[in-house]
Short mmCIF file of C-alpha atoms and ligand atoms in Angstrom, two decimals:
data_model
loop_
_atom_site.label_atom_id
_atom_site.label_comp_id
_atom_site.label_asym_id
_atom_site.label_seq_id
_atom_site.Cartn_x
_atom_site.Cartn_y
_atom_site.Cartn_z
CA MET A 320 7.63 18.27 14.23
CA PHE A 321 4.53 16.55 15.56
CA ILE A 322 2.81 14.43 12.92
CA VAL A 323 -0.43 12.50 13.29
CA MET A 324 -1.27 9.86 10.68
CA ILE A 325 -4.95 9.06 10.29
CA ALA A 326 -5.39 5.87 8.29
CA SER A 327 -7.46 2.75 7.81
CA GLU A 328 -4.41 0.44 7.84
CA CYS A 329 -1.11 0.09 9.63
CA ALA A 330 1.11 -2.98 9.28
CA PRO A 331 1.15 -5.47 10.81
CA VAL A 332 -2.00 -4.97 12.95
CA ALA A 333 -4.23 -3.91 10.08
CA LYS A 334 -2.68 -4.69 6.72
CA VAL A 335 -4.55 -5.47 3.55
CA GLY A 336 -2.01 -4.14 1.08
CA GLY A 337 0.75 -1.61 0.59
CA LEU A 338 -1.10 1.17 2.44
CA GLY A 339 -0.49 -0.59 5.75
CA ASP A 340 3.22 -0.95 5.02
CA VAL A 341 3.53 2.71 4.10
CA VAL A 342 1.82 4.03 7.22
CA TYR A 343 4.04 1.93 9.47
CA GLY A 344 7.27 2.42 7.52
CA LEU A 345 6.95 6.17 7.05
CA ALA A 346 5.98 6.69 10.70
CA ARG A 347 9.03 4.74 11.78
CA GLU A 348 11.38 6.66 9.51
CA LEU A 349 10.04 10.01 10.75
CA GLU A 350 10.55 8.93 14.36
CA ILE A 351 14.10 7.81 13.64
CA ARG A 352 14.72 11.33 12.37
CA GLY A 353 13.56 12.73 15.70
CA HIS A 354 9.96 13.68 14.96
CA ALA A 355 6.97 12.76 17.11
CA VAL A 356 4.51 10.56 15.26
CA GLU A 357 1.18 9.14 16.37
CA ILE A 358 -1.17 6.98 14.34
CA VAL A 359 -4.97 6.94 14.63
CA LEU A 360 -6.74 3.79 13.41
CA PRO A 361 -10.18 2.19 13.72
CA LYS A 362 -10.34 -0.46 16.41
CA TYR A 363 -11.36 -3.32 14.11
CA ASP A 364 -12.29 -6.57 15.82
CA CYS A 365 -9.99 -8.33 13.34
CA LEU A 366 -6.85 -6.38 14.29
CA ARG A 367 -3.88 -8.66 14.84
CA TYR A 368 -3.99 -7.99 18.56
CA GLU A 369 -0.90 -10.06 19.27
CA HIS A 370 1.13 -7.26 17.65
CA ILE A 371 -0.19 -4.58 20.03
CA TRP A 372 1.66 -4.06 23.26
CA ASN A 373 0.02 -2.67 26.38
CA LEU A 374 -3.37 -1.90 24.82
CA HIS A 375 -5.49 0.14 27.22
CA PRO A 376 -8.24 2.77 27.08
CA VAL A 377 -7.05 6.37 27.25
CA PHE A 378 -10.25 8.26 26.46
CA GLU A 379 -13.36 6.53 27.77
CA ASP A 380 -16.11 8.92 26.76
CA LEU A 381 -15.36 10.54 23.48
CA TRP A 382 -18.72 11.80 22.23
CA VAL A 383 -18.50 12.16 18.47
CA PRO A 384 -21.10 14.36 16.79
CA TRP A 385 -22.77 12.22 14.14
CA GLY A 386 -26.06 12.26 12.25
CA GLY A 387 -27.51 15.04 14.36
CA GLY A 388 -26.76 13.16 17.60
CA GLN A 389 -23.63 11.84 19.21
CA VAL A 390 -21.89 8.47 19.27
CA ARG A 391 -19.89 7.45 22.32
CA CYS A 392 -16.45 6.10 21.53
CA THR A 393 -13.59 4.74 23.56
CA VAL A 394 -10.11 5.51 22.32
CA TRP A 395 -7.45 2.92 23.11
CA PHE A 396 -3.71 3.26 23.03
CA GLY A 397 -1.04 0.66 22.37
CA PHE A 398 2.38 0.25 20.83
CA VAL A 399 2.62 -1.53 17.49
CA HIS A 400 6.26 -2.57 17.20
CA GLY A 401 7.28 0.71 18.75
CA ARG A 402 4.78 2.96 16.95
CA LYS A 403 2.30 4.89 19.07
CA CYS A 404 -1.18 3.94 17.93
CA PHE A 405 -4.62 5.14 19.00
CA PHE A 406 -7.62 2.97 18.18
CA VAL A 407 -11.12 4.46 17.84
CA ASP A 408 -13.79 2.13 19.16
CA PRO A 409 -17.35 3.39 18.57
CA HIS A 410 -20.17 2.02 20.71
CA SER A 411 -22.91 2.36 18.13
CA ASP A 412 -25.54 -0.08 16.94
CA GLU A 413 -23.94 -0.16 13.49
CA LEU A 414 -20.86 -1.94 14.91
CA PHE A 415 -18.79 -0.04 12.36
CA PHE A 416 -15.54 -1.89 13.00
CA ASN A 417 -16.83 -5.15 14.42
CA ARG A 418 -17.55 -6.88 11.15
CA GLY A 419 -14.74 -9.42 11.10
CA THR A 420 -13.22 -7.66 8.09
CA PHE A 421 -11.31 -4.48 7.33
CA TYR A 422 -13.17 -3.64 4.15
CA GLY A 423 -15.94 -4.85 1.90
CA CYS A 424 -19.09 -3.68 3.72
CA ASP A 425 -22.09 -2.05 2.04
CA ASP A 426 -21.86 1.06 4.21
CA GLU A 427 -18.12 1.54 3.67
CA HIS A 428 -18.35 5.30 3.12
CA VAL A 429 -20.34 5.76 6.35
CA ARG A 430 -17.86 3.71 8.40
CA PHE A 431 -14.88 5.72 7.27
CA ALA A 432 -16.57 9.13 7.21
CA PHE A 433 -17.43 8.41 10.83
CA PHE A 434 -13.88 7.36 11.56
CA SER A 435 -12.55 10.60 10.02
CA ARG A 436 -14.86 12.71 12.16
CA ALA A 437 -14.06 10.67 15.28
CA ALA A 438 -10.30 10.96 14.73
CA LEU A 439 -10.53 14.75 14.55
CA GLU A 440 -12.84 14.92 17.55
CA PHE A 441 -10.26 12.89 19.44
CA LEU A 442 -7.41 15.25 18.50
CA HIS A 443 -9.53 18.22 19.42
CA ARG A 444 -10.75 16.90 22.80
CA SER A 445 -7.43 15.45 23.87
CA GLY A 446 -5.64 18.70 23.15
CA LYS A 447 -3.37 17.24 20.49
CA ARG A 448 -2.21 19.90 18.09
CA PRO A 449 -0.04 18.25 15.45
CA ASP A 450 1.86 20.38 12.98
CA VAL A 451 0.80 18.05 10.20
CA ILE A 452 -2.03 15.58 9.87
CA HIS A 453 -1.17 12.99 7.23
CA THR A 454 -4.21 11.21 5.80
CA HIS A 455 -4.26 8.24 3.44
CA ASP A 456 -6.62 7.22 0.65
CA TRP A 457 -10.34 7.88 0.32
CA GLN A 458 -11.17 6.45 3.73
CA THR A 459 -9.72 9.57 5.35
CA GLY A 460 -10.41 11.99 2.49
CA LEU A 461 -12.98 13.93 4.54
CA VAL A 462 -10.49 14.77 7.28
CA ALA A 463 -9.20 17.85 5.43
CA PRO A 464 -12.62 19.48 4.85
CA LEU A 465 -13.79 18.53 8.35
CA LEU A 466 -10.67 20.08 9.87
CA PHE A 467 -10.85 23.33 7.98
CA GLU A 468 -14.62 23.74 8.09
CA LEU A 469 -15.44 22.53 11.59
CA TYR A 470 -12.36 22.22 13.79
CA GLN A 471 -10.31 25.21 12.72
CA PRO A 472 -12.80 27.63 14.31
CA LEU A 473 -12.84 25.44 17.45
CA GLY A 474 -9.17 26.01 18.18
CA MET A 475 -7.17 24.11 15.58
CA PRO A 476 -5.99 27.00 13.40
CA ASP A 477 -2.44 25.86 12.71
CA GLN A 478 -2.88 22.28 11.64
CA ARG A 479 -2.00 21.36 8.05
CA VAL A 480 -3.03 18.31 6.03
CA CYS A 481 -0.96 16.20 3.67
CA HIS A 482 -3.05 13.59 1.88
CA THR A 483 -1.58 10.59 0.07
CA ILE A 484 -3.51 8.80 -2.65
CA HIS A 485 -2.40 5.17 -2.79
CA ASN A 486 -5.00 4.10 -5.33
CA PHE A 487 -6.99 6.35 -7.65
CA LYS A 488 -9.45 3.63 -8.53
CA HIS A 489 -11.09 3.69 -5.13
CA GLN A 490 -12.26 7.25 -4.50
CA GLY A 491 -15.09 6.92 -2.00
CA ALA A 492 -18.52 8.07 -3.10
CA ALA A 493 -21.64 8.92 -1.13
CA GLY A 494 -24.84 10.90 -1.45
CA PRO A 495 -25.42 14.28 0.23
CA GLU A 496 -26.63 12.54 3.40
CA ILE A 497 -22.99 11.96 4.34
CA LEU A 498 -22.57 15.74 4.55
CA TRP A 499 -25.41 15.94 7.06
CA ALA A 500 -24.22 12.91 9.00
CA SER A 501 -20.64 14.16 9.31
CA GLY A 502 -21.72 17.64 10.36
CA LEU A 503 -20.54 19.47 7.26
CA GLY A 504 -24.10 20.02 6.00
CA ARG A 505 -24.69 22.60 3.23
CA PRO A 506 -24.94 20.26 0.22
CA ASP A 507 -25.50 23.21 -2.13
CA HIS A 508 -22.12 24.55 -1.13
CA PHE A 509 -20.04 21.38 -0.82
CA LEU A 510 -21.48 19.48 -3.78
CA SER A 511 -20.36 22.12 -6.23
CA PRO A 512 -17.76 20.78 -8.69
CA ASP A 513 -15.28 23.32 -7.26
CA ARG A 514 -15.40 21.51 -3.96
CA MET A 515 -16.18 17.86 -3.33
CA GLY A 516 -18.87 17.20 -5.91
CA ASP A 517 -17.89 14.35 -8.22
CA ASP A 518 -17.00 15.58 -11.71
CA TRP A 519 -19.06 12.90 -13.41
CA HIS A 520 -21.98 12.12 -11.12
CA THR A 521 -24.18 14.97 -10.01
CA GLY A 522 -25.09 14.98 -6.34
CA VAL A 523 -22.28 12.63 -5.33
CA VAL A 524 -19.66 13.49 -2.72
CA ASN A 525 -16.24 12.26 -3.86
CA PHE A 526 -14.00 11.70 -0.83
CA THR A 527 -10.74 11.71 -2.76
CA LYS A 528 -11.66 14.87 -4.59
CA ALA A 529 -12.51 16.43 -1.23
CA ALA A 530 -8.95 15.71 -0.15
CA ILE A 531 -7.47 17.07 -3.38
CA VAL A 532 -9.39 20.32 -2.99
CA PHE A 533 -9.05 20.85 0.76
CA ALA A 534 -5.69 19.34 1.77
CA ASN A 535 -2.63 21.57 1.82
CA PHE A 536 -0.64 19.07 -0.19
CA VAL A 537 -1.55 15.89 -2.06
CA THR A 538 0.85 13.13 -2.99
CA THR A 539 0.63 9.85 -4.77
CA VAL A 540 3.10 7.04 -4.33
CA SER A 541 5.48 7.43 -7.26
CA PRO A 542 6.52 10.27 -9.57
CA ARG A 543 5.52 8.28 -12.65
CA HIS A 544 2.05 7.60 -11.29
CA ALA A 545 1.62 11.29 -10.43
CA TRP A 546 2.16 12.00 -14.11
CA GLU A 547 -0.13 9.15 -15.21
CA ALA A 548 -2.91 10.29 -12.89
CA ARG A 549 -2.83 13.78 -14.38
CA HIS A 550 -2.33 12.94 -18.02
CA THR A 551 -3.88 9.52 -18.66
CA ASP A 552 -7.02 7.62 -17.74
CA GLN A 553 -5.26 6.34 -14.61
CA GLY A 554 -6.56 9.31 -12.65
CA PHE A 555 -9.96 7.60 -12.97
CA GLY A 556 -11.74 10.88 -13.62
CA LEU A 557 -9.70 13.04 -11.24
CA GLY A 558 -7.30 14.38 -13.89
CA HIS A 559 -9.18 17.67 -14.07
CA ALA A 560 -9.04 18.23 -10.30
CA LEU A 561 -5.34 17.34 -10.27
CA ALA A 562 -4.65 19.79 -13.09
CA ARG A 563 -6.42 22.53 -11.15
CA PHE A 564 -4.36 21.83 -8.06
CA HIS A 565 -1.12 20.79 -9.75
CA HIS A 566 0.81 23.32 -7.65
CA LYS A 567 0.16 21.21 -4.54
CA PHE A 568 0.40 17.73 -6.07
CA GLY A 569 3.40 15.45 -6.52
CA GLY A 570 4.65 11.88 -6.48
CA ILE A 571 6.88 10.40 -3.78
CA LEU A 572 8.03 6.83 -4.18
CA ASN A 573 7.15 4.51 -1.31
CA GLY A 574 9.98 3.09 0.72
CA LEU A 575 10.47 -0.37 2.12
CA ASP A 576 11.01 -1.06 5.76
CA TYR A 577 14.53 -2.46 5.54
CA ASP A 578 14.32 -3.89 9.05
CA VAL A 579 11.31 -5.99 8.15
CA TRP A 580 12.57 -6.84 4.68
CA ASN A 581 16.17 -7.84 5.16
CA PRO A 582 17.52 -11.20 3.95
CA GLU A 583 20.45 -10.81 6.34
CA THR A 584 18.28 -10.94 9.47
CA ASP A 585 14.77 -12.04 8.40
CA PRO A 586 13.35 -14.35 11.11
CA HIS A 587 10.93 -15.91 8.61
CA ILE A 588 13.62 -17.50 6.44
CA PRO A 589 15.92 -20.39 7.36
CA ALA A 590 19.10 -19.13 5.63
CA HIS A 591 20.36 -15.56 5.79
CA TYR A 592 22.34 -14.11 2.92
CA THR A 593 23.92 -10.99 1.46
CA VAL A 594 25.35 -10.04 -1.91
CA GLU A 595 28.68 -11.45 -0.73
CA ALA A 596 27.11 -14.73 0.35
CA PHE A 597 24.52 -14.95 -2.42
CA GLY A 598 25.00 -18.72 -2.70
CA ARG A 599 23.11 -19.20 0.57
CA LYS A 600 19.89 -18.07 -1.12
CA ALA A 601 19.77 -21.58 -2.59
CA LEU A 602 19.04 -22.89 0.91
CA ASP A 603 15.89 -20.77 1.07
CA THR A 604 14.94 -22.01 -2.37
CA ARG A 605 15.24 -25.55 -1.08
CA ALA A 606 13.17 -24.66 2.00
CA LEU A 607 10.50 -23.09 -0.19
CA ARG A 608 10.32 -26.18 -2.36
CA GLU A 609 10.01 -28.39 0.71
CA ARG A 610 7.33 -26.23 2.30
CA LEU A 611 5.21 -26.07 -0.85
CA TRP A 612 5.78 -29.65 -2.03
CA LEU A 613 7.63 -28.65 -5.19
CA ARG A 614 10.08 -31.11 -6.71
CA GLU A 615 13.78 -30.38 -7.08
CA SER A 616 14.38 -28.71 -10.43
CA ASP A 617 16.99 -26.76 -12.33
CA GLY A 618 14.33 -24.37 -13.61
CA PRO A 619 13.78 -20.97 -12.00
CA ILE A 620 10.99 -20.43 -9.47
CA VAL A 621 8.70 -17.64 -10.65
CA ALA A 622 6.54 -16.07 -7.94
CA TYR A 623 3.53 -13.82 -7.63
CA VAL A 624 2.64 -12.31 -4.25
CA GLY A 625 -0.23 -9.85 -4.07
CA ARG A 626 -3.90 -9.14 -3.91
CA LEU A 627 -5.88 -11.00 -6.54
CA ASP A 628 -7.41 -7.85 -7.96
CA PRO A 629 -8.07 -7.11 -11.64
CA GLN A 630 -5.68 -4.14 -11.22
CA LYS A 631 -2.84 -6.63 -10.89
CA GLY A 632 -3.35 -8.06 -14.40
CA LEU A 633 -4.73 -11.41 -13.26
CA HIS A 634 -4.98 -12.83 -16.79
CA LEU A 635 -1.25 -12.13 -17.09
CA VAL A 636 -0.53 -13.72 -13.72
CA LYS A 637 -2.24 -16.90 -14.94
CA HIS A 638 -0.44 -16.68 -18.22
CA ALA A 639 2.89 -16.29 -16.44
CA LEU A 640 2.07 -19.50 -14.60
CA ASP A 641 1.30 -21.35 -17.85
CA HIS A 642 4.30 -19.95 -19.61
CA ALA A 643 6.71 -20.67 -16.78
CA LEU A 644 5.52 -24.27 -16.51
CA SER A 645 5.70 -24.90 -20.21
CA ASN A 646 9.26 -23.54 -20.33
CA GLY A 647 10.70 -25.69 -17.60
CA GLY A 648 10.15 -23.29 -14.69
CA GLN A 649 8.17 -23.57 -11.49
CA PHE A 650 5.49 -21.19 -10.22
CA VAL A 651 4.38 -20.10 -6.78
CA LEU A 652 1.42 -17.85 -6.05
CA LEU A 653 0.38 -16.28 -2.76
CA GLY A 654 -2.69 -14.09 -2.89
CA SER A 655 -6.25 -13.57 -1.85
CA SER A 656 -9.35 -11.80 -3.02
CA PRO A 657 -12.44 -10.71 -1.12
CA GLU A 658 -14.42 -11.02 -4.38
CA PRO A 659 -16.19 -14.39 -4.50
CA GLY A 660 -15.89 -14.69 -8.30
CA ILE A 661 -12.13 -14.18 -8.36
CA ASP A 662 -11.63 -16.34 -5.30
CA ALA A 663 -13.60 -19.19 -6.89
CA ASP A 664 -11.69 -18.83 -10.14
CA PHE A 665 -8.33 -19.24 -8.41
CA ARG A 666 -9.62 -22.06 -6.23
CA ARG A 667 -10.59 -23.92 -9.40
CA LEU A 668 -7.14 -23.31 -10.83
CA LYS A 669 -5.56 -24.52 -7.60
CA ALA A 670 -7.64 -27.70 -7.67
CA PHE A 671 -6.76 -28.26 -11.30
CA LEU A 672 -3.03 -27.92 -10.59
CA ASN A 673 -3.14 -29.71 -7.28
CA ASP A 674 -0.98 -32.64 -8.35
CA ASN A 675 1.48 -30.61 -10.37
CA PRO A 676 4.87 -30.83 -8.62
CA ASP A 677 6.07 -27.64 -10.32
CA CYS A 678 3.56 -25.22 -8.95
CA HIS A 679 1.75 -24.19 -5.82
CA LEU A 680 -1.09 -21.73 -5.27
CA GLU A 681 -1.62 -20.54 -1.71
CA LEU A 682 -4.88 -18.64 -1.40
CA GLY A 683 -4.91 -16.52 1.72
CA PHE A 684 -2.86 -13.93 3.53
CA ASP A 685 0.38 -15.21 5.01
CA GLU A 686 3.06 -12.69 5.96
CA SER A 687 5.60 -15.31 6.93
CA LEU A 688 5.21 -17.36 3.75
CA ALA A 689 5.53 -14.15 1.72
CA HIS A 690 9.04 -13.66 3.18
CA LEU A 691 10.06 -17.21 2.31
CA ILE A 692 8.71 -16.83 -1.22
CA TYR A 693 10.68 -13.66 -1.88
CA ALA A 694 13.81 -15.29 -0.45
CA GLY A 695 13.36 -18.61 -2.22
CA SER A 696 12.24 -17.55 -5.68
CA ASP A 697 14.36 -16.49 -8.64
CA LEU A 698 11.90 -14.28 -10.50
CA VAL A 699 8.93 -12.24 -9.25
CA VAL A 700 6.26 -11.18 -11.73
CA VAL A 701 4.26 -7.98 -11.33
CA PRO A 702 2.21 -7.61 -14.53
CA SER A 703 -0.14 -4.86 -13.25
CA LEU A 704 -2.53 -2.98 -15.51
CA PHE A 705 -1.86 0.03 -13.33
CA GLU A 706 0.39 0.25 -10.30
CA PRO A 707 0.68 3.43 -8.22
CA CYS A 708 3.92 2.20 -6.63
CA GLY A 709 4.06 -1.53 -6.02
CA LEU A 710 6.04 -3.12 -3.22
CA PRO A 711 6.62 -6.70 -4.45
CA GLN A 712 9.20 -5.63 -7.06
CA MET A 713 11.13 -3.67 -4.42
CA ILE A 714 11.00 -6.57 -1.98
CA ALA A 715 12.08 -8.92 -4.77
CA LEU A 716 15.10 -6.71 -5.51
CA ARG A 717 16.04 -6.68 -1.85
CA TYR A 718 15.91 -10.50 -1.75
CA GLY A 719 17.83 -11.07 -4.96
CA ALA A 720 14.83 -12.27 -6.95
CA VAL A 721 14.78 -10.63 -10.37
CA PRO A 722 11.57 -8.65 -11.04
CA VAL A 723 9.66 -9.07 -14.30
CA VAL A 724 7.23 -6.16 -14.45
CA ARG A 725 4.97 -4.18 -16.69
CA GLY A 726 6.35 -0.67 -17.27
CA VAL A 727 3.68 1.36 -15.46
CA GLY A 728 3.59 3.66 -12.46
CA GLY A 729 6.02 2.88 -9.67
CA LEU A 730 7.17 -0.27 -11.46
CA ARG A 731 8.65 1.94 -14.13
CA ASP A 732 10.35 4.12 -11.52
CA THR A 733 12.03 1.17 -9.80
CA VAL A 734 12.80 -1.56 -12.35
CA PHE A 735 15.16 -0.97 -15.27
CA ASP A 736 15.22 -3.44 -18.11
CA ARG A 737 18.43 -5.40 -18.51
CA ASP A 738 18.43 -5.19 -22.28
CA TRP A 739 17.07 -1.84 -23.34
CA SER A 740 16.72 0.55 -20.41
CA ASP A 741 18.29 3.97 -20.81
CA VAL A 742 20.01 3.79 -17.39
CA PRO A 743 23.65 2.61 -17.49
CA GLU A 744 24.13 -1.13 -17.73
CA TYR A 745 25.44 -1.51 -14.18
CA GLU A 746 22.16 -0.05 -12.84
CA ARG A 747 19.82 -2.36 -14.75
CA ASN A 748 18.01 -4.67 -12.41
CA GLY A 749 15.18 -6.61 -14.07
CA PHE A 750 12.92 -7.16 -17.06
CA VAL A 751 10.21 -4.78 -18.19
CA PHE A 752 7.44 -5.15 -20.78
CA GLU A 753 5.11 -2.51 -22.13
CA HIS A 754 1.87 -4.03 -23.32
CA ALA A 755 -0.56 -5.76 -21.00
CA ASP A 756 -0.99 -8.76 -23.26
CA PHE A 757 0.42 -12.27 -23.62
CA PRO A 758 3.15 -11.42 -26.17
CA GLY A 759 4.25 -8.52 -23.96
CA LEU A 760 4.61 -10.69 -20.89
CA GLU A 761 6.27 -13.49 -22.86
CA SER A 762 8.80 -11.09 -24.34
CA ALA A 763 10.09 -10.33 -20.85
CA LEU A 764 9.73 -13.81 -19.32
CA ASP A 765 11.48 -15.43 -22.28
CA ARG A 766 14.45 -13.11 -21.91
CA ALA A 767 14.62 -13.88 -18.19
CA PHE A 768 14.44 -17.64 -18.80
CA ALA A 769 17.07 -17.42 -21.56
CA LEU A 770 19.48 -15.62 -19.25
CA TRP A 771 18.85 -18.21 -16.52
CA ARG A 772 19.48 -21.05 -18.96
CA ASP A 773 22.40 -19.64 -20.95
CA ASP A 774 24.37 -17.52 -18.50
CA ARG A 775 23.62 -18.27 -14.86
CA GLU A 776 26.44 -16.04 -13.67
CA ALA A 777 25.01 -13.04 -15.51
CA PHE A 778 21.61 -13.87 -14.01
CA GLN A 779 23.12 -13.81 -10.52
CA ARG A 780 24.95 -10.57 -11.23
CA LEU A 781 21.60 -9.06 -12.21
CA ALA A 782 20.03 -10.31 -8.97
CA CYS A 783 22.92 -8.86 -6.96
CA THR A 784 22.60 -5.49 -8.68
CA GLY A 785 19.00 -5.47 -7.45
CA MET A 786 20.11 -6.26 -3.91
CA ARG A 787 22.43 -3.24 -3.90
CA TYR A 788 19.62 -0.78 -4.65
CA ASP A 789 18.44 1.34 -1.76
CA TYR A 790 14.66 1.52 -1.76
CA SER A 791 14.44 2.08 1.98
CA TRP A 792 12.50 4.96 3.57
CA LYS A 793 15.62 7.12 3.81
CA GLU A 794 15.01 9.16 0.69
CA PRO A 795 11.19 9.14 0.63
CA GLY A 796 11.20 10.07 4.34
CA GLN A 797 13.16 13.22 3.50
CA HIS A 798 10.80 14.05 0.63
CA TYR A 799 7.79 13.83 2.95
CA LEU A 800 9.54 16.04 5.51
CA ASN A 801 10.15 18.60 2.77
CA VAL A 802 6.43 18.56 1.99
CA TYR A 803 5.52 18.93 5.67
CA GLU A 804 7.92 21.86 6.07
CA PHE A 805 6.54 23.47 2.94
CA ILE A 806 2.91 23.36 4.08
CA ARG A 807 3.70 24.27 7.69
CA HIS A 808 4.96 27.67 6.70
CA ARG A 809 2.08 28.64 4.48
P1 LIG B 1174 -1.51 -3.01 -3.01
O1 LIG B 1174 -1.36 -1.90 -2.04
O2 LIG B 1174 -2.15 -2.64 -4.30
O3 LIG B 1174 -2.12 -4.22 -2.41
P2 LIG B 1174 1.37 -3.14 -3.03
O4 LIG B 1174 2.24 -3.74 -4.05
O5 LIG B 1174 1.56 -1.70 -2.73
O6 LIG B 1174 -0.08 -3.51 -3.45
O7 LIG B 1174 1.60 -3.92 -1.62
C1 LIG B 1174 1.36 -5.25 -1.46
C2 LIG B 1174 1.98 -5.69 -0.15
O8 LIG B 1174 1.16 -6.68 0.44
C3 LIG B 1174 3.33 -6.35 -0.33
O9 LIG B 1174 4.08 -6.17 0.84
C4 LIG B 1174 2.96 -7.85 -0.51
O10 LIG B 1174 4.04 -8.69 -0.19
C5 LIG B 1174 1.83 -7.94 0.50
N1 LIG B 1174 0.82 -8.97 0.21
C6 LIG B 1174 -0.19 -8.90 -0.69
N2 LIG B 1174 -0.93 -10.02 -0.66
C7 LIG B 1174 -0.38 -10.82 0.30
C8 LIG B 1174 -0.71 -12.12 0.81
N3 LIG B 1174 -1.75 -12.80 0.34
N4 LIG B 1174 0.05 -12.62 1.80
C9 LIG B 1174 1.10 -11.91 2.28
N5 LIG B 1174 1.46 -10.70 1.85
C10 LIG B 1174 0.73 -10.14 0.86
#
């Protein structure tokens, strides 16, 4: 099969969160299974260019219809750790992707609607006819309607679209002008609630809803979250659309790239280890303490790695820090936020705790440090308010750090409480709490600390059970192929 991914992120060149990991990891898995995969991305000025090999222009004059005129683009090609990537580089006054940032601009919906149109124009002009176009999140939600409304009649009759929703909270919204700009036009037609009109705001184009209605299949990133999105408020207003299209909607758990995340070979950590040589993990713990100026201690290191977004339960992250410190543990945080208020809040906390030898807050994005933290810590907290899939708990399991998570979304599908889960005891791999409040979090952290204190061997057995889990792309890769096959023959 020939699959083209159109996305706003791909690790490690353009990674803000899990979306980037998924695009890279899934593409790699599909290629290993013998399929041809190409990835189309915006050519941001802030790409990590050192990860692109042999970058060169392949389509100099791609004229993309836009806003009644045309915008000239250059499309570049390069390999990103073996993946074939095309980068769309528009030469317009708006400098869509030359803003020094991936996201966070006022005209976000225009930037990515343009990208969606440009990506399709590129496929069309370059004669690429993939069997499946796989789009991701709201940024590429307009690809499906653009394909079927504009490009199908131009000679792309057989292409099918699979759209994956990584986060329901961000749906992409714009006024009817985006319909004119992108070439779809006909607001009376497209803004109807049966199509891409937002269910709650009249006259608003909802990009994610557009994908739900027009794509041939829609997935989200865990089975549990697929259920939550349909049946609880976690669909953020899209529950009705999902119910209407339930026959083409499902959840597929994300995988982890087990080449990138492998404590046996990881180039970012000083000591390599396996279940059989679990004792060597202590060397990474020592290295982590040295790197972050933590004192030697018999307490466990609790870690949080992730975006500092309200979705992640930030009040609980801070409470985990307090609670760990007051119970003889240490705490390490690696995270960043583009929101000035949140950033300032954590900078204050960092300043306040600056001299505390039992904790370290690193505010920024640091791939290499993330690896050392997973390898060196004993517990990883993920107290999300909602979590479509979540990667940190899966990485933690892989690195023998015991996850302490809230039982929502993908966290619930991957972490099974040591004390009360209904899976057999030998499959239990962490600690889970239900309520997003302090007593909830404490109930799980206290049990983890008690096990650490009272029965270190049992704690290590729990960590090793986690390491034996297989959350690689093997199984999810097959599920996606099943979806592709299903839509190809319809
Ligand atoms: P989301 O997509 O909501 O950001 P996920 O849990 O799906 O969350 O993915 C987060 C990924 O990003 C994980 O691989 C995590 O280790 C990584 N990550 C998040 N913040 C940072 C950071 N500041 N530095 C390094 N890696 C980070």
